[in-house]
mmCIF file of C-alpha atoms in Angstrom:
data_model
loop_
_atom_site.group_PDB
_atom_site.id
_atom_site.type_symbol
_atom_site.label_atom_id
_atom_site.label_comp_id
_atom_site.label_asym_id
_atom_site.label_seq_id
_atom_site.Cartn_x
_atom_site.Cartn_y
_atom_site.Cartn_z
ATOM 1 C CA ASN A 1 0.000 0.000 0.000
ATOM 2 C CA ALA A 2 1.933 3.032 -1.270
ATOM 3 C CA GLY A 3 -0.650 5.635 -0.210
ATOM 4 C CA VAL A 4 -0.379 8.776 -2.312
ATOM 5 C CA THR A 5 2.419 9.018 -4.852
ATOM 6 C CA GLN A 6 3.434 11.883 -7.100
ATOM 7 C CA THR A 7 5.524 12.108 -10.241
ATOM 8 C CA PRO A 8 7.836 13.732 -11.026
ATOM 9 C CA LYS A 9 9.602 14.682 -7.802
ATOM 10 C CA PHE A 10 11.309 17.674 -9.343
ATOM 11 C CA ARG A 11 11.058 19.551 -12.628
ATOM 12 C CA VAL A 12 12.508 22.671 -14.198
ATOM 13 C CA LEU A 13 10.488 24.422 -16.895
ATOM 14 C CA LYS A 14 11.018 27.442 -19.058
ATOM 15 C CA THR A 15 8.335 30.110 -19.185
ATOM 16 C CA GLY A 16 5.634 29.076 -21.622
ATOM 17 C CA GLN A 17 6.316 25.350 -21.475
ATOM 18 C CA SER A 18 3.633 22.917 -20.472
ATOM 19 C CA MET A 19 3.680 19.909 -18.209
ATOM 20 C CA THR A 20 1.476 17.484 -16.317
ATOM 21 C CA LEU A 21 1.897 16.391 -12.726
ATOM 22 C CA LEU A 22 0.556 12.969 -11.878
ATOM 23 C CA CYS A 23 -0.964 11.930 -8.574
ATOM 24 C CA ALA A 24 -1.945 8.356 -7.812
ATOM 25 C CA GLN A 25 -3.569 6.840 -4.731
ATOM 26 C CA ASP A 26 -4.214 3.198 -3.910
ATOM 27 C CA MET A 27 -6.591 3.731 -0.984
ATOM 28 C CA ASN A 28 -9.747 3.768 -3.080
ATOM 29 C CA HIS A 29 -10.438 7.327 -1.969
ATOM 30 C CA GLU A 30 -13.225 9.251 -3.630
ATOM 31 C CA TYR A 31 -11.801 12.719 -3.088
ATOM 32 C CA MET A 32 -8.534 14.058 -4.424
ATOM 33 C CA TYR A 33 -6.924 17.478 -4.169
ATOM 34 C CA TRP A 34 -4.077 19.535 -5.566
ATOM 35 C CA TYR A 35 -2.375 22.149 -3.383
ATOM 36 C CA ARG A 36 0.542 24.452 -3.829
ATOM 37 C CA GLN A 37 2.867 25.485 -1.037
ATOM 38 C CA ASP A 38 4.989 28.609 -1.214
ATOM 39 C CA PRO A 39 7.745 29.622 1.231
ATOM 40 C CA GLY A 40 6.393 30.744 4.571
ATOM 41 C CA MET A 41 2.841 29.958 3.603
ATOM 42 C CA GLY A 42 0.397 27.202 4.222
ATOM 43 C CA LEU A 43 -1.102 25.033 1.547
ATOM 44 C CA ARG A 44 -3.525 26.597 -0.884
ATOM 45 C CA LEU A 45 -6.060 24.515 -2.746
ATOM 46 C CA ILE A 46 -5.797 24.678 -6.537
ATOM 47 C CA HIS A 47 -8.427 22.172 -7.716
ATOM 48 C CA TYR A 48 -10.156 19.179 -6.262
ATOM 49 C CA SER A 49 -12.264 16.243 -7.346
ATOM 50 C CA VAL A 50 -15.095 14.468 -5.565
ATOM 51 C CA GLY A 51 -15.141 11.511 -7.905
ATOM 52 C CA GLU A 52 -14.092 10.070 -11.209
ATOM 53 C CA GLY A 53 -14.933 12.434 -14.040
ATOM 54 C CA THR A 54 -15.602 15.436 -11.799
ATOM 55 C CA THR A 55 -13.393 18.384 -10.905
ATOM 56 C CA ALA A 56 -13.903 21.734 -9.193
ATOM 57 C CA LYS A 57 -11.952 24.922 -8.597
ATOM 58 C CA GLY A 58 -10.234 25.647 -5.331
ATOM 59 C CA GLU A 59 -8.760 28.822 -3.964
ATOM 60 C CA VAL A 60 -6.090 29.458 -6.638
ATOM 61 C CA PRO A 61 -7.160 27.688 -9.874
ATOM 62 C CA ASP A 62 -5.927 30.180 -12.475
ATOM 63 C CA GLY A 63 -3.249 28.835 -14.803
ATOM 64 C CA TYR A 64 -3.988 25.194 -13.960
ATOM 65 C CA ASN A 65 -6.243 22.489 -15.318
ATOM 66 C CA VAL A 66 -7.031 19.080 -13.892
ATOM 67 C CA SER A 67 -8.515 15.793 -14.971
ATOM 68 C CA ARG A 68 -9.809 12.762 -13.093
ATOM 69 C CA LEU A 69 -10.319 10.119 -15.743
ATOM 70 C CA LYS A 70 -9.659 7.284 -13.317
ATOM 71 C CA LYS A 71 -10.576 7.138 -9.670
ATOM 72 C CA GLN A 72 -7.020 6.482 -8.571
ATOM 73 C CA ASN A 73 -5.381 9.252 -10.624
ATOM 74 C CA PHE A 74 -5.615 13.029 -10.518
ATOM 75 C CA LEU A 75 -3.627 15.032 -13.054
ATOM 76 C CA LEU A 76 -2.595 18.665 -12.725
ATOM 77 C CA GLY A 77 -1.683 20.478 -15.925
ATOM 78 C CA LEU A 78 0.133 23.698 -16.591
ATOM 79 C CA GLU A 79 -0.553 24.785 -20.159
ATOM 80 C CA SER A 80 1.843 27.726 -20.221
ATOM 81 C CA ALA A 81 4.100 27.832 -17.181
ATOM 82 C CA ALA A 82 4.929 31.148 -15.534
ATOM 83 C CA PRO A 83 7.583 31.982 -12.907
ATOM 84 C CA SER A 84 4.754 32.654 -10.441
ATOM 85 C CA GLN A 85 3.966 28.946 -10.615
ATOM 86 C CA THR A 86 7.309 28.052 -9.068
ATOM 87 C CA SER A 87 6.216 26.167 -5.993
ATOM 88 C CA VAL A 88 5.939 22.810 -4.318
ATOM 89 C CA TYR A 89 2.820 20.955 -5.360
ATOM 90 C CA PHE A 90 1.110 18.466 -3.099
ATOM 91 C CA CYS A 91 -1.609 16.021 -3.930
ATOM 92 C CA ALA A 92 -3.929 14.618 -1.281
ATOM 93 C CA SER A 93 -6.804 12.194 -1.089
ATOM 94 C CA SER A 94 -9.562 11.377 1.366
ATOM 95 C CA SER A 95 -12.527 9.106 1.764
ATOM 96 C CA ARG A 96 -16.032 10.175 0.904
ATOM 97 C CA THR A 97 -17.722 11.876 3.797
ATOM 98 C CA SER A 98 -21.126 10.921 5.048
ATOM 99 C CA GLY A 99 -23.497 13.423 6.548
ATOM 100 C CA ARG A 100 -21.482 15.836 8.621
ATOM 101 C CA SER A 101 -18.530 13.493 8.963
ATOM 102 C CA VAL A 102 -15.200 14.672 7.615
ATOM 103 C CA GLU A 103 -12.377 12.400 6.621
ATOM 104 C CA THR A 104 -8.675 13.107 6.979
ATOM 105 C CA GLN A 105 -6.671 14.021 3.904
ATOM 106 C CA TYR A 106 -3.526 12.037 3.188
ATOM 107 C CA PHE A 107 -0.734 13.770 1.320
ATOM 108 C CA GLY A 108 1.833 12.735 -1.244
ATOM 109 C CA PRO A 109 5.535 13.642 -0.982
ATOM 110 C CA GLY A 110 5.278 16.656 -3.265
ATOM 111 C CA THR A 111 6.624 17.847 -6.614
ATOM 112 C CA ARG A 112 9.072 20.732 -6.694
ATOM 113 C CA LEU A 113 8.582 22.871 -9.772
ATOM 114 C CA LEU A 114 10.909 25.651 -10.857
ATOM 115 C CA VAL A 115 9.826 27.884 -13.726
ATOM 116 C CA LEU A 116 12.581 29.992 -15.225
ATOM 117 C CA GLY B 1 -12.235 36.454 4.716
ATOM 118 C CA GLU B 2 -12.222 33.428 6.945
ATOM 119 C CA SER B 3 -8.772 32.225 7.810
ATOM 120 C CA VAL B 4 -6.723 30.015 10.031
ATOM 121 C CA GLY B 5 -3.543 31.476 11.478
ATOM 122 C CA LEU B 6 -0.772 30.748 13.911
ATOM 123 C CA HIS B 7 0.600 33.001 16.634
ATOM 124 C CA LEU B 8 4.258 31.897 16.598
ATOM 125 C CA PRO B 9 6.160 31.272 13.389
ATOM 126 C CA THR B 10 9.119 29.598 15.161
ATOM 127 C CA LEU B 11 9.244 27.737 18.435
ATOM 128 C CA SER B 12 12.527 26.604 19.987
ATOM 129 C CA VAL B 13 12.209 23.985 22.693
ATOM 130 C CA GLN B 14 14.653 22.013 24.758
ATOM 131 C CA GLU B 15 14.650 18.270 24.224
ATOM 132 C CA GLY B 16 12.481 16.666 26.868
ATOM 133 C CA ASP B 17 10.375 19.749 27.469
ATOM 134 C CA ASN B 18 6.768 20.094 26.419
ATOM 135 C CA SER B 19 5.848 22.091 23.307
ATOM 136 C CA ILE B 20 2.715 24.099 22.777
ATOM 137 C CA ILE B 21 1.743 25.289 19.304
ATOM 138 C CA ASN B 22 -1.150 27.678 18.993
ATOM 139 C CA CYS B 23 -3.602 28.365 16.199
ATOM 140 C CA ALA B 24 -6.426 30.872 15.853
ATOM 141 C CA TYR B 25 -9.319 30.389 13.505
ATOM 142 C CA SER B 26 -11.998 32.824 12.499
ATOM 143 C CA ASN B 27 -14.684 30.724 10.829
ATOM 144 C CA SER B 28 -17.220 29.989 13.538
ATOM 145 C CA ALA B 29 -18.832 27.404 11.261
ATOM 146 C CA SER B 30 -15.712 25.232 11.243
ATOM 147 C CA ASP B 31 -16.446 21.941 12.916
ATOM 148 C CA TYR B 32 -13.370 19.852 12.259
ATOM 149 C CA PHE B 33 -9.734 20.651 12.911
ATOM 150 C CA ILE B 34 -6.547 18.814 12.072
ATOM 151 C CA TRP B 35 -2.913 19.158 12.969
ATOM 152 C CA TYR B 36 -0.336 18.161 10.394
ATOM 153 C CA LYS B 37 3.422 17.749 10.751
ATOM 154 C CA GLN B 38 5.660 18.458 7.799
ATOM 155 C CA GLU B 39 9.288 17.458 7.809
ATOM 156 C CA SER B 40 11.730 18.999 5.381
ATOM 157 C CA GLY B 41 11.192 17.741 1.842
ATOM 158 C CA LYS B 42 8.114 15.722 2.712
ATOM 159 C CA GLY B 43 4.376 16.078 2.490
ATOM 160 C CA PRO B 44 2.211 16.950 5.489
ATOM 161 C CA GLN B 45 1.572 14.028 7.801
ATOM 162 C CA PHE B 46 -1.580 13.702 9.870
ATOM 163 C CA ILE B 47 -1.002 13.976 13.613
ATOM 164 C CA ILE B 48 -4.338 14.332 15.316
ATOM 165 C CA ASP B 49 -7.781 15.743 14.690
ATOM 166 C CA ILE B 50 -10.655 17.015 16.767
ATOM 167 C CA ARG B 51 -14.293 17.707 16.065
ATOM 168 C CA SER B 52 -16.104 20.733 17.354
ATOM 169 C CA ASN B 53 -18.210 18.701 19.783
ATOM 170 C CA MET B 54 -15.035 17.982 21.764
ATOM 171 C CA ASP B 55 -12.663 20.268 23.649
ATOM 172 C CA LYS B 56 -9.771 17.874 24.135
ATOM 173 C CA ARG B 57 -8.351 14.861 22.420
ATOM 174 C CA GLN B 58 -5.228 12.904 23.244
ATOM 175 C CA GLY B 59 -2.944 10.808 21.116
ATOM 176 C CA GLN B 60 0.464 9.362 21.629
ATOM 177 C CA ARG B 61 2.468 12.206 23.256
ATOM 178 C CA VAL B 62 0.165 14.760 21.642
ATOM 179 C CA THR B 63 -2.917 16.530 22.895
ATOM 180 C CA VAL B 64 -5.140 18.901 20.983
ATOM 181 C CA LEU B 65 -7.246 21.449 22.814
ATOM 182 C CA LEU B 66 -10.121 23.319 21.243
ATOM 183 C CA ASN B 67 -11.614 26.462 22.723
ATOM 184 C CA LYS B 68 -14.582 27.415 20.595
ATOM 185 C CA THR B 69 -15.391 30.449 22.727
ATOM 186 C CA VAL B 70 -12.221 32.221 21.615
ATOM 187 C CA LYS B 71 -11.744 30.227 18.402
ATOM 188 C CA HIS B 72 -8.414 28.839 19.507
ATOM 189 C CA LEU B 73 -6.730 25.522 18.859
ATOM 190 C CA SER B 74 -3.511 24.232 20.366
ATOM 191 C CA LEU B 75 -1.257 21.233 19.957
ATOM 192 C CA GLN B 76 0.728 20.050 22.923
ATOM 193 C CA ILE B 77 3.662 17.709 22.431
ATOM 194 C CA ALA B 78 4.902 15.994 25.560
ATOM 195 C CA ALA B 79 8.614 15.286 26.112
ATOM 196 C CA THR B 80 9.646 16.820 22.809
ATOM 197 C CA GLN B 81 12.186 14.777 20.885
ATOM 198 C CA PRO B 82 14.601 15.683 18.066
ATOM 199 C CA GLY B 83 12.312 13.861 15.663
ATOM 200 C CA ASP B 84 9.594 16.364 16.475
ATOM 201 C CA SER B 85 11.511 19.112 14.688
ATOM 202 C CA ALA B 86 9.271 20.079 11.789
ATOM 203 C CA VAL B 87 6.702 22.607 10.633
ATOM 204 C CA TYR B 88 3.287 22.130 12.155
ATOM 205 C CA PHE B 89 0.101 23.233 10.414
ATOM 206 C CA CYS B 90 -3.386 23.514 11.729
ATOM 207 C CA ALA B 91 -6.257 23.177 9.298
ATOM 208 C CA GLU B 92 -9.980 23.681 9.597
ATOM 209 C CA ASN B 93 -12.958 22.367 7.745
ATOM 210 C CA VAL B 94 -16.563 23.277 7.431
ATOM 211 C CA SER B 95 -18.588 20.140 6.814
ATOM 212 C CA PHE B 96 -19.324 20.394 3.179
ATOM 213 C CA LYS B 97 -22.782 21.105 1.979
ATOM 214 C CA ALA B 98 -22.250 20.599 -1.720
ATOM 215 C CA ALA B 99 -19.186 18.485 -2.261
ATOM 216 C CA GLY B 100 -15.579 18.291 -1.316
ATOM 217 C CA ASN B 101 -13.801 17.916 1.969
ATOM 218 C CA LYS B 102 -11.881 21.156 1.696
ATOM 219 C CA LEU B 103 -9.431 22.236 4.359
ATOM 220 C CA THR B 104 -8.170 25.737 5.084
ATOM 221 C CA PHE B 105 -4.595 25.723 6.308
ATOM 222 C CA GLY B 106 -2.742 28.084 8.570
ATOM 223 C CA GLY B 107 0.712 29.415 7.729
ATOM 224 C CA GLY B 108 2.646 26.932 9.865
ATOM 225 C CA THR B 109 4.903 27.020 12.926
ATOM 226 C CA ARG B 110 8.430 25.719 12.821
ATOM 227 C CA VAL B 111 9.459 23.733 15.892
ATOM 228 C CA LEU B 112 13.187 23.445 16.564
ATOM 229 C CA VAL B 113 14.246 20.966 19.215
ATOM 230 C CA LYS B 114 17.528 21.810 20.925
ATOM 231 C CA PRO B 115 19.588 18.910 22.306
#
C-alpha cells in the first residue's frame, strides 16, 4: 500500500512550457486534491475532485487544469508555465464523507517545480 | 475572509520539554480541525484531529485542545524529541454542503528541538 504518490519529484520548466503532474492513490479514496505550497505559507487549494470524471476549482485555480479520468489518478496540468507557478505541489486524497462526517486528507511527498 | 492562522512562526524547545503550538481560527462554522506535521522535503503528515463537539483529544504524546469560545486551537507535544523538529500546520474544515472535503490551512509554525 503506497498511499499517495506523485511524479515527477522535481522539474525545471522554461516560461511558456507545459507539463502534467501525476498523482496516484491506492486507498480507493473518492476525493482528491491539488495544493501548492509557497515559502512561509500554508497550503492553498488549486483544484479538487469528488469523484471520477468530476473536478472543481479551489482557492487558486488560475493557470492550472485538472482531470480525473480514473478514480485512482488526478492530473494537474500547466498549459503555459509562468515563474509565479514556481512552488511545491502536493496532492492529497480522502474518503467520501457521510453526513457531517469529515475524513482526513492524506498527502503525497510533493513535486518541486521551478519555472525559469 | 475566513482564515486560520498561527501566533508563533518559530518555536525553539529544549529536548524533553513540552511544546505548545497555537492556532487561531476565524470561521465559527468550522467543525473539524486537524494538525499536520511536515518534515523537510516531505508532504504533510496527519497527527491528530478534533471535532467541534469535543474540547480535548489525546494521542500518543500529543494533545489537541479546542476552545470554541475564543476560536483557539492548540497542539501540545509531551517530552519533545529531536524527531519532532518540523513545521506544524493547523487546518480547519466546514462540513461540506455541496461536495468536497476542503481544508483551510494556517501558515505553519516551525518547531526546533535543541539537544
